[in-house]
Short mmCIF file of C-alpha atoms in Angstrom, two decimals:
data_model
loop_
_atom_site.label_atom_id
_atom_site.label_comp_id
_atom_site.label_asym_id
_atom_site.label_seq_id
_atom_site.Cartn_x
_atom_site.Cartn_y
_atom_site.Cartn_z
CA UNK X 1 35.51 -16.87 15.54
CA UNK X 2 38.84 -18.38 15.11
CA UNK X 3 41.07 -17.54 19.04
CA UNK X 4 44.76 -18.11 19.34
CA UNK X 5 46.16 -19.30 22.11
CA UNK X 6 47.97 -16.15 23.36
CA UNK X 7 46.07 -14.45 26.56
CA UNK X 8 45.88 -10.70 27.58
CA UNK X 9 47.34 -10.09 30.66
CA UNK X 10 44.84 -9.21 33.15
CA UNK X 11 41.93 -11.60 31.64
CA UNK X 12 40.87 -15.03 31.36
CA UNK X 13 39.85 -14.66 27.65
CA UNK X 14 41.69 -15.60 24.89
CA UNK X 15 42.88 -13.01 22.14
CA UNK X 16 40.60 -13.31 18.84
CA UNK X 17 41.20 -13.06 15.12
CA UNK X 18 38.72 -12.92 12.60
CA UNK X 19 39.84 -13.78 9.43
CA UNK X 20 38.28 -11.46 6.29
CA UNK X 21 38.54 -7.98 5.23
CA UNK X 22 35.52 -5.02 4.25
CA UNK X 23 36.82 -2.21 2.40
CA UNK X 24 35.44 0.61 0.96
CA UNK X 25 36.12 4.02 -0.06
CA UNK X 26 35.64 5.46 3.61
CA UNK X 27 36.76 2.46 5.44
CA UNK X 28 39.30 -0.05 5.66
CA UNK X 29 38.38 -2.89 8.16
CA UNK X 30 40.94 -5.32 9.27
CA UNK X 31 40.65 -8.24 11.78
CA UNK X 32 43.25 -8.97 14.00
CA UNK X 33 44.17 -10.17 17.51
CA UNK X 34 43.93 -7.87 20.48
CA UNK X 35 47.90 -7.68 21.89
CA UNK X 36 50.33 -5.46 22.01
CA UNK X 37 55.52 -4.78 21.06
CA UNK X 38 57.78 -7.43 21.23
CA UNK X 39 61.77 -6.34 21.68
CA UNK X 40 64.94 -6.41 23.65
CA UNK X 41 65.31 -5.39 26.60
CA UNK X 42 67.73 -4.06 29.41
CA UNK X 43 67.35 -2.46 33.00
CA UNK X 44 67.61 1.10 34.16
CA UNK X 45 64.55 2.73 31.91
CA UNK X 46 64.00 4.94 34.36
CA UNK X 47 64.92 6.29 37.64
CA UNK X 48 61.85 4.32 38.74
CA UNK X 49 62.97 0.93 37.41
CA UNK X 50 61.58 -0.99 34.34
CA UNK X 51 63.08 -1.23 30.57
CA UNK X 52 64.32 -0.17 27.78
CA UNK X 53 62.59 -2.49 25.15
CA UNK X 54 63.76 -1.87 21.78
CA UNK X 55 63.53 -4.32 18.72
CA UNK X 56 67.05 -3.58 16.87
CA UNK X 57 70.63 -3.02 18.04
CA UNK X 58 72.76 -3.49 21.13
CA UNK X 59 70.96 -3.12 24.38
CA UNK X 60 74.05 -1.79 25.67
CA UNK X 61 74.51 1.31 23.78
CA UNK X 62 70.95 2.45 24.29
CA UNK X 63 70.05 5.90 26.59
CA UNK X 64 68.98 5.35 30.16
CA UNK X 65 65.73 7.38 29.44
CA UNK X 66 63.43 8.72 26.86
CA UNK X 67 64.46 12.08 27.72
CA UNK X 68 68.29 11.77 27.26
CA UNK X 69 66.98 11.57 23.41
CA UNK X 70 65.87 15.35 23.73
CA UNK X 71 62.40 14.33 22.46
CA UNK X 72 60.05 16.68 23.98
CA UNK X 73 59.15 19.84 25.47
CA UNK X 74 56.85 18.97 28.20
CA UNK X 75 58.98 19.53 31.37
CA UNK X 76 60.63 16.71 33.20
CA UNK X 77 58.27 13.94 30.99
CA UNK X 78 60.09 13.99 27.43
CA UNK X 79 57.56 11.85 25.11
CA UNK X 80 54.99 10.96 27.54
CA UNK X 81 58.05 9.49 29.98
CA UNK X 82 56.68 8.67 33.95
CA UNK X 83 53.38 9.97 32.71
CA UNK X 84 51.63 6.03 33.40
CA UNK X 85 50.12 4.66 36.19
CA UNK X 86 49.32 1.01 36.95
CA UNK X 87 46.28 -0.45 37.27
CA UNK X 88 44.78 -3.14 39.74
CA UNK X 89 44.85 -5.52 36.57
CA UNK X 90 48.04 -4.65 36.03
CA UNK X 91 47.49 -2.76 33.01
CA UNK X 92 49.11 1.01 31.99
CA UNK X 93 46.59 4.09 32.82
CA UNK X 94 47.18 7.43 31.62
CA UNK X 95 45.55 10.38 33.76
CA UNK X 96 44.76 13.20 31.10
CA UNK X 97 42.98 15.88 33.71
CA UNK X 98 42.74 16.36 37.37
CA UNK X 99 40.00 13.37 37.70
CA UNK X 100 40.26 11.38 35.08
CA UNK X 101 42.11 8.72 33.08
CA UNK X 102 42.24 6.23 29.88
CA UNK X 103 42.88 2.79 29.43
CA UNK X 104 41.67 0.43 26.78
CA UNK X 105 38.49 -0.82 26.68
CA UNK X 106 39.07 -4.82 25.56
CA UNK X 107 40.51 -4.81 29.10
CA UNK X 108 38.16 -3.11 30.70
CA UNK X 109 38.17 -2.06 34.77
CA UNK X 110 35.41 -1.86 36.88
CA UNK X 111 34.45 0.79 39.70
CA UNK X 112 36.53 -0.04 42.89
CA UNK X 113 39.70 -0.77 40.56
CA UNK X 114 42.67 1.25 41.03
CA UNK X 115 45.28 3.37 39.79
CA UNK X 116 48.58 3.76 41.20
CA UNK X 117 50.23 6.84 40.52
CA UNK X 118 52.53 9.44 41.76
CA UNK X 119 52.81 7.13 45.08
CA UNK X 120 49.19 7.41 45.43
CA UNK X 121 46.28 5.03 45.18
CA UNK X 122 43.36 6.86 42.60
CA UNK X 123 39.98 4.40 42.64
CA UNK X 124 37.37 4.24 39.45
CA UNK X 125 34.31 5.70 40.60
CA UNK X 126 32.78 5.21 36.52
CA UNK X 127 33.80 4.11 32.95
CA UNK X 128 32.56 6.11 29.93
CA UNK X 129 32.99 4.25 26.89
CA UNK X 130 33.30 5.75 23.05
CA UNK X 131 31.29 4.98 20.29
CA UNK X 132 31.91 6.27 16.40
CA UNK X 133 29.91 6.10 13.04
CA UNK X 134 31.81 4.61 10.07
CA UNK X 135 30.91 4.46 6.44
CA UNK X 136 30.65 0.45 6.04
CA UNK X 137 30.39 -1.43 2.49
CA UNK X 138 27.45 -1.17 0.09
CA UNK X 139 26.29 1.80 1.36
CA UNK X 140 25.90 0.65 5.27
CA UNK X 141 26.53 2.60 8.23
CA UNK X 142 28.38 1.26 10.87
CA UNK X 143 28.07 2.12 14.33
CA UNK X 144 31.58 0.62 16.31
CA UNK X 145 32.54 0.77 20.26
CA UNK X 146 36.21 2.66 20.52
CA UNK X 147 38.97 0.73 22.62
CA UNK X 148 39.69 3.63 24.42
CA UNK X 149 37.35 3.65 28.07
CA UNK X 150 37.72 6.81 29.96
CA UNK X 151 37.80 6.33 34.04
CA UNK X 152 36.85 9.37 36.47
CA UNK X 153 38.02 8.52 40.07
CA UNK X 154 35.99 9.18 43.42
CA UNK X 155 35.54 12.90 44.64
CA UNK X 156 37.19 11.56 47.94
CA UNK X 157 40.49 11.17 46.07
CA UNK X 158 42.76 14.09 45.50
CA UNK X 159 43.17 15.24 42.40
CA UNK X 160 46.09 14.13 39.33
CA UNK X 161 48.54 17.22 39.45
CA UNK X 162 50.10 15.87 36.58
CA UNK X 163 48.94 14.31 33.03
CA UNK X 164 49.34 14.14 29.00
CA UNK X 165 48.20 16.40 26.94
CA UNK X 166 45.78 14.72 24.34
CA UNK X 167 46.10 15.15 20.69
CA UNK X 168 43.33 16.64 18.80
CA UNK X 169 41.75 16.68 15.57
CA UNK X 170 43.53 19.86 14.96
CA UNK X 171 46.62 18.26 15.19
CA UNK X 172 48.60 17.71 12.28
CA UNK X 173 49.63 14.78 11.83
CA UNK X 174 50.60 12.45 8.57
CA UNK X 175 52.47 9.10 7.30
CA UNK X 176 56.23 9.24 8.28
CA UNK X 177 55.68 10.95 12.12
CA UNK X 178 57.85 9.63 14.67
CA UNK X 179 56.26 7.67 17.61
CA UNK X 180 57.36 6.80 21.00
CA UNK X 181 55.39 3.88 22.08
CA UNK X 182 55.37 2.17 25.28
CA UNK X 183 54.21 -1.43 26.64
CA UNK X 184 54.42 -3.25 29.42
CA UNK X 185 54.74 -6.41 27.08
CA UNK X 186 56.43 -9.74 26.73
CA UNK X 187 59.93 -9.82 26.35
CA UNK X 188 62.08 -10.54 23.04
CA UNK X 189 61.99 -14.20 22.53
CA UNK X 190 63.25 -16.71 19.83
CA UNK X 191 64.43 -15.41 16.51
CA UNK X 192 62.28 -15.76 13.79
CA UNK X 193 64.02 -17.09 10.72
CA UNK X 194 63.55 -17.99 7.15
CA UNK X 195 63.33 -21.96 7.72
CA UNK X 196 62.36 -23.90 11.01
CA UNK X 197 66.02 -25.52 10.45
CA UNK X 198 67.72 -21.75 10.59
CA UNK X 199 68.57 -19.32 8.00
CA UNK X 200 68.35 -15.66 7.89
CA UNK X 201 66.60 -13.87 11.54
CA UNK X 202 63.31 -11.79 10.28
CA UNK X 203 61.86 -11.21 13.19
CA UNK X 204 61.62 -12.15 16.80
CA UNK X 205 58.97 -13.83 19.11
CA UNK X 206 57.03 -12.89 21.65
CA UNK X 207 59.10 -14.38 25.27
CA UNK X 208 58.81 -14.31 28.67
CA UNK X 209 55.71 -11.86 30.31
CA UNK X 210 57.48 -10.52 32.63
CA UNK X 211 55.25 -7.09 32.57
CA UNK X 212 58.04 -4.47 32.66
CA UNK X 213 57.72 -1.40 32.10
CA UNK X 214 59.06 -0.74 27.89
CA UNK X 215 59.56 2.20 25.45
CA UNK X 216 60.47 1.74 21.55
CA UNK X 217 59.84 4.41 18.37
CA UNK X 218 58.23 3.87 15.33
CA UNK X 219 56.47 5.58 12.23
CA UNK X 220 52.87 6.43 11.72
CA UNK X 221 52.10 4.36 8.51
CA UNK X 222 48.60 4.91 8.39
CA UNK X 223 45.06 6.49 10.58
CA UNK X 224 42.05 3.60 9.64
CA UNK X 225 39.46 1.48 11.12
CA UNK X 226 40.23 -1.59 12.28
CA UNK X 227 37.41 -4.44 13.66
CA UNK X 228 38.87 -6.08 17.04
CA UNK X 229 36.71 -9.22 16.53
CA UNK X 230 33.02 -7.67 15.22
CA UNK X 231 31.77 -4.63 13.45
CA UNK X 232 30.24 -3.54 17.14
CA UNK X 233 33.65 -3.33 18.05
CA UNK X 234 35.43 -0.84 15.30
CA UNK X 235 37.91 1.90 16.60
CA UNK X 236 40.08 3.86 14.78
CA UNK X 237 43.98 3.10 15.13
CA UNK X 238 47.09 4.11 13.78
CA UNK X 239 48.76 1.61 11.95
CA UNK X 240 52.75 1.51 11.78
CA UNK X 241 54.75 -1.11 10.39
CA UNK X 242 58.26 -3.33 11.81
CA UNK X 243 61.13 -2.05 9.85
CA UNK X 244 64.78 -3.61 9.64
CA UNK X 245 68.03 -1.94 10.73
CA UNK X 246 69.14 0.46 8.05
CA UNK X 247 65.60 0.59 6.66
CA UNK X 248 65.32 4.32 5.94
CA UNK X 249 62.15 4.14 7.20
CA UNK X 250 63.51 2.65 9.97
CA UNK X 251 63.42 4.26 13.55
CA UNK X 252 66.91 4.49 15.61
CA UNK X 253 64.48 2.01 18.68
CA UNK X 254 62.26 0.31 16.15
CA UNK X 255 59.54 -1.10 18.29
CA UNK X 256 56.62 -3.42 17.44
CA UNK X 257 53.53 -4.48 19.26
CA UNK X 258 53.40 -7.90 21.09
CA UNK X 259 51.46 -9.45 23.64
CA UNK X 260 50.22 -7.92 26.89
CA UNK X 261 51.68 -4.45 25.48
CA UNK X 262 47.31 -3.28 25.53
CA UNK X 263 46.51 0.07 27.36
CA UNK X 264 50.05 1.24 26.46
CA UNK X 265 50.44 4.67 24.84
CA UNK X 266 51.70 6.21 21.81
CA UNK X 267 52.86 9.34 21.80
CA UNK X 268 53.41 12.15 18.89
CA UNK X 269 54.94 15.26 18.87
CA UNK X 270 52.65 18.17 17.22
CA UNK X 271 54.07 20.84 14.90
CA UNK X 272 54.93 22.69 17.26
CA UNK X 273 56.95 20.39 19.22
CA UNK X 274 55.03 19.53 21.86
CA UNK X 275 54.84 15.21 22.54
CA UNK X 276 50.98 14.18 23.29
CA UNK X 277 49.12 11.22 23.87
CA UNK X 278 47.68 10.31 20.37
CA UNK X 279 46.80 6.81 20.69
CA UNK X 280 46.16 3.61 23.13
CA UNK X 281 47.47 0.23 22.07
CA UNK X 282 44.77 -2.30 20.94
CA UNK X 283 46.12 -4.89 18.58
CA UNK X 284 48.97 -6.97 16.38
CA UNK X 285 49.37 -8.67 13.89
CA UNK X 286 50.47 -12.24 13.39
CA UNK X 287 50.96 -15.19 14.53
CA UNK X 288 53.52 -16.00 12.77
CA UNK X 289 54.72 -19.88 11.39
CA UNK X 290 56.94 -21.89 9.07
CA UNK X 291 53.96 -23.94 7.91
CA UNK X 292 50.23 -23.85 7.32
CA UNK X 293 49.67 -25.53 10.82
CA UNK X 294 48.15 -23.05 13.22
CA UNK X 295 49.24 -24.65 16.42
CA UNK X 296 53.21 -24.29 15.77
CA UNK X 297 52.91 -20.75 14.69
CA UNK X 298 53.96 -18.30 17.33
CA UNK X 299 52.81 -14.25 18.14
CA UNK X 300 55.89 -12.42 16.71
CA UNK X 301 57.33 -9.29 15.29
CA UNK X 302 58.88 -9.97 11.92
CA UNK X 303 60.28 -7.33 9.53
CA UNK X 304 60.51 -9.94 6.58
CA UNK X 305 57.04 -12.14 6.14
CA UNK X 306 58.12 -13.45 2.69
CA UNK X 307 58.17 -17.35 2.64
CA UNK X 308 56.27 -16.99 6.12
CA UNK X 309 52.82 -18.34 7.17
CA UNK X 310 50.67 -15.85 8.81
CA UNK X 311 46.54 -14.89 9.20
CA UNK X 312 47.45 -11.72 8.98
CA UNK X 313 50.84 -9.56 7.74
CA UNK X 314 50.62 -5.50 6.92
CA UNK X 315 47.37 -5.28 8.37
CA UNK X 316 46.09 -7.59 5.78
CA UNK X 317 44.26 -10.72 6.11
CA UNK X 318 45.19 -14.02 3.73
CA UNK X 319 42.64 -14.63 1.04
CA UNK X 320 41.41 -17.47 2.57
CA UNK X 321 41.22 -16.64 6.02
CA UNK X 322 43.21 -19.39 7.17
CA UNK X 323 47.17 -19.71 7.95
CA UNK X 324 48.64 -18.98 3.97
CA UNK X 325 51.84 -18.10 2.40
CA UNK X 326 52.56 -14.48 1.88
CA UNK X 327 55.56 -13.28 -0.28
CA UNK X 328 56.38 -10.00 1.65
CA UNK X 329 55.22 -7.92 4.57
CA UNK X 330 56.13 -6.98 7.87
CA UNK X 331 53.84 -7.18 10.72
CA UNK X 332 51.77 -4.41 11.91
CA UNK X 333 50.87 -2.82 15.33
CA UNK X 334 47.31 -1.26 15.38
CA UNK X 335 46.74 1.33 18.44
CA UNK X 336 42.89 3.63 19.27
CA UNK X 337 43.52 6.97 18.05
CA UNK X 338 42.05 9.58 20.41
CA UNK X 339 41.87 11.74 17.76
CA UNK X 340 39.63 10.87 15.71
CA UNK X 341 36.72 13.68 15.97
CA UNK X 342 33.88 11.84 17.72
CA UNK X 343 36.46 10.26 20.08
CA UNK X 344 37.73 13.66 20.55
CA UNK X 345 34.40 15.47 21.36
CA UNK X 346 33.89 13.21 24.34
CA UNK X 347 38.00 12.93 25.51
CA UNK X 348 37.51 17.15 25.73
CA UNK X 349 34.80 16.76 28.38
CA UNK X 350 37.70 15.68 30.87
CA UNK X 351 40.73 17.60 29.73
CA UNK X 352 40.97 20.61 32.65
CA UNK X 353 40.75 23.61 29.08
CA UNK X 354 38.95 22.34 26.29
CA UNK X 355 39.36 23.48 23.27
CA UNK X 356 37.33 23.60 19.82
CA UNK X 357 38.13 20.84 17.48
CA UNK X 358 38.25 21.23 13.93
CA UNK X 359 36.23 18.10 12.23
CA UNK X 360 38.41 16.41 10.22
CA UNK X 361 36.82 16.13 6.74
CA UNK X 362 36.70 13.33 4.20
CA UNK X 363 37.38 9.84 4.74
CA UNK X 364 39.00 8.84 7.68
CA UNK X 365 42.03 7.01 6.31
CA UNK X 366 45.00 8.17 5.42
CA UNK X 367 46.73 5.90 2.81
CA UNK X 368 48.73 3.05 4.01
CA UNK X 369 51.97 3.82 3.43
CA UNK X 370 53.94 0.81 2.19
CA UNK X 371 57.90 1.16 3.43
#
């Protein structure tokens, strides 16, 4: 197992990449590095402090919150906005009943941690983890760990009065959605351009961790499984792609995963206008470099890959596994889709109404779909 040097922020352990790919008709298995959206930034994203982090435009002309956009119907919270706590490893959590909340599972807390939220102080009484069958290549069954770990909190504590509403198999939901997506991530750092000397910017590094609070939009490219290291640990992620200004594809905040941005949300909104949680952030793409040496590449956000070095660009590894040229491609931002039915069968044992889910049928991924 090949680790970069980039670390997530509340552990001691290095992010991994494992270089390869297994596909097959049911599955598409990529390898990348556990992280999370890289961007600019400016204060005042809420009333309760933090960022704006976007990845394109003037930081200036940008809304003071998510729900000056008019994004949602869920009152007072917009898409998912001042619906996060913090964690004791300073980590996002998002409650999603009266006693109960998510965060990812690569960073995982332990009873006794905490949860700040609403001014109060919530502590992890137990962790529930997810597991899901996949169909694997030749005919194999694999049986992965979701990134998604579900915390209950003591029966001392009072209860969450307020949290997101999940999305469901039921929920439709295809290529091209909008998504808000928030972080609490690394700051925008050097530009990436098309020569070490200069040139043309495609993209932008990962800067300073400074672990505010940040918000950017994006498009759902594609729902597949991804392997965060081993086949034990499959989930199922959406997949959505950097895009340029102007791109049509494009999003007005175009966001992008970077690191420490893990155990932040994404939200969707449903077809009937409702914003829910659909997804926890898991991993990136990248790093990124002007040559083949992996010590002087950097984690980064790039819109334009071509004449690039990179392990890994569009969610796709390089045919030899190591550091190679690709001629096009834009870096990709992988996040646990709660979702997926067998995630969502154990998710509706601690939402306060649970409803029936509707198994999704046929393969599990959706198409990637190339902008």
């Amino acid at each position: 197992m090949q680790k970069n040097t980039f670390k997530s922020k509340s552990s001691n352990a290095s992010l991994f990449r494992l270089p390869g790919l297994i596909a097959s008709a049911a599955l598409s298995m990529t390898f990348v590095a556990p992280a999370m959206a890289v961007v600019q930034s400016s204060v005042g994203f809420t009333e309760n402090g933090g960022r704006r982090v976007i990845s394109l435009g003037n930081s200036a002309t940008l809304p003071s919150t998510i729900d000056a956009l008019n994004r949602g119907v869920n009152t007072g919270n917009g898409a998912g906005e001042n619906l996060f706590g913090l964690t004791s490893n300073g980590l996002l959590g998002w409650p999603i009943g009266p006693r109960a909340f998510l965060g990812v599972r690569h960073d995982q807390l332990s009873p006794g941690s905490t949860l700040s939220f609403d001014n109060q102080t919530f502590t992890v009484a137990s962790v529930t983890n997810m597991t899901g069958t996949f169909a694997g290549p030749n005919n194999t069954t694999i049986v992965g760990n979701s990134d998604i770990a579900i915390y209950t909190i003591n029966a001392n504590d009072p209860s969450f009065t307020r949290f997101s509403p999940l999305f469901t198999p039921s929920d439709n939901f295809s290529p091209g959605r909008e998504l808000v997506v928030y972080g609490r991530g690394t700051s925008r750092g050097n530009a990436i351009t098309a020569l070490a000397s200069g040139g043309n910017t495609r993209g932008w590094a990962s800067g300073e961790d400074d672990r505010q609070i940040s918000w950017g939009t994006n498009r759902l490219e594609s729902i597949r499984a991804i392997s965060l290291g081993s086949l034990e640990n499959t989930t199922v992620a959406l997949t959505y792609n950097f895009s340029p200004e102007g791109d049509p594809d494009g999003t007005l905040f175009e966001g992008g995963l970077t690191a420490s941005d893990s155990s932040g949300a994404v939200f969707a909104r449903t077809s009937t206008g409702e914003w829910k949680l659909a997804a926890l952030n898991s991993a990136v793409d990248g790093p990124v470099g002007h040559t083949a040496d992996q010590s002087l590449a950097q984690q980064a956000v790039v819109f334009d890959a071509s004449g690039l070095f990179a392990g890994i660009i569009d969610g796709l590894p390089a045919n030899n596994g190591s550091y190679a040229l690709r001629t096009s491609g834009r870096t990709s931002s992988f996040s646990t889709f709660v979702g997926f039915p067998e995630y969502a069968n154990v998710l509706q044992n601690f939402v306060p109404e649970p409803t029936t889910l509707t198994l999704l049928c046929g393969v599990i991924v959706l198409g990637l779909r190339r902008r």
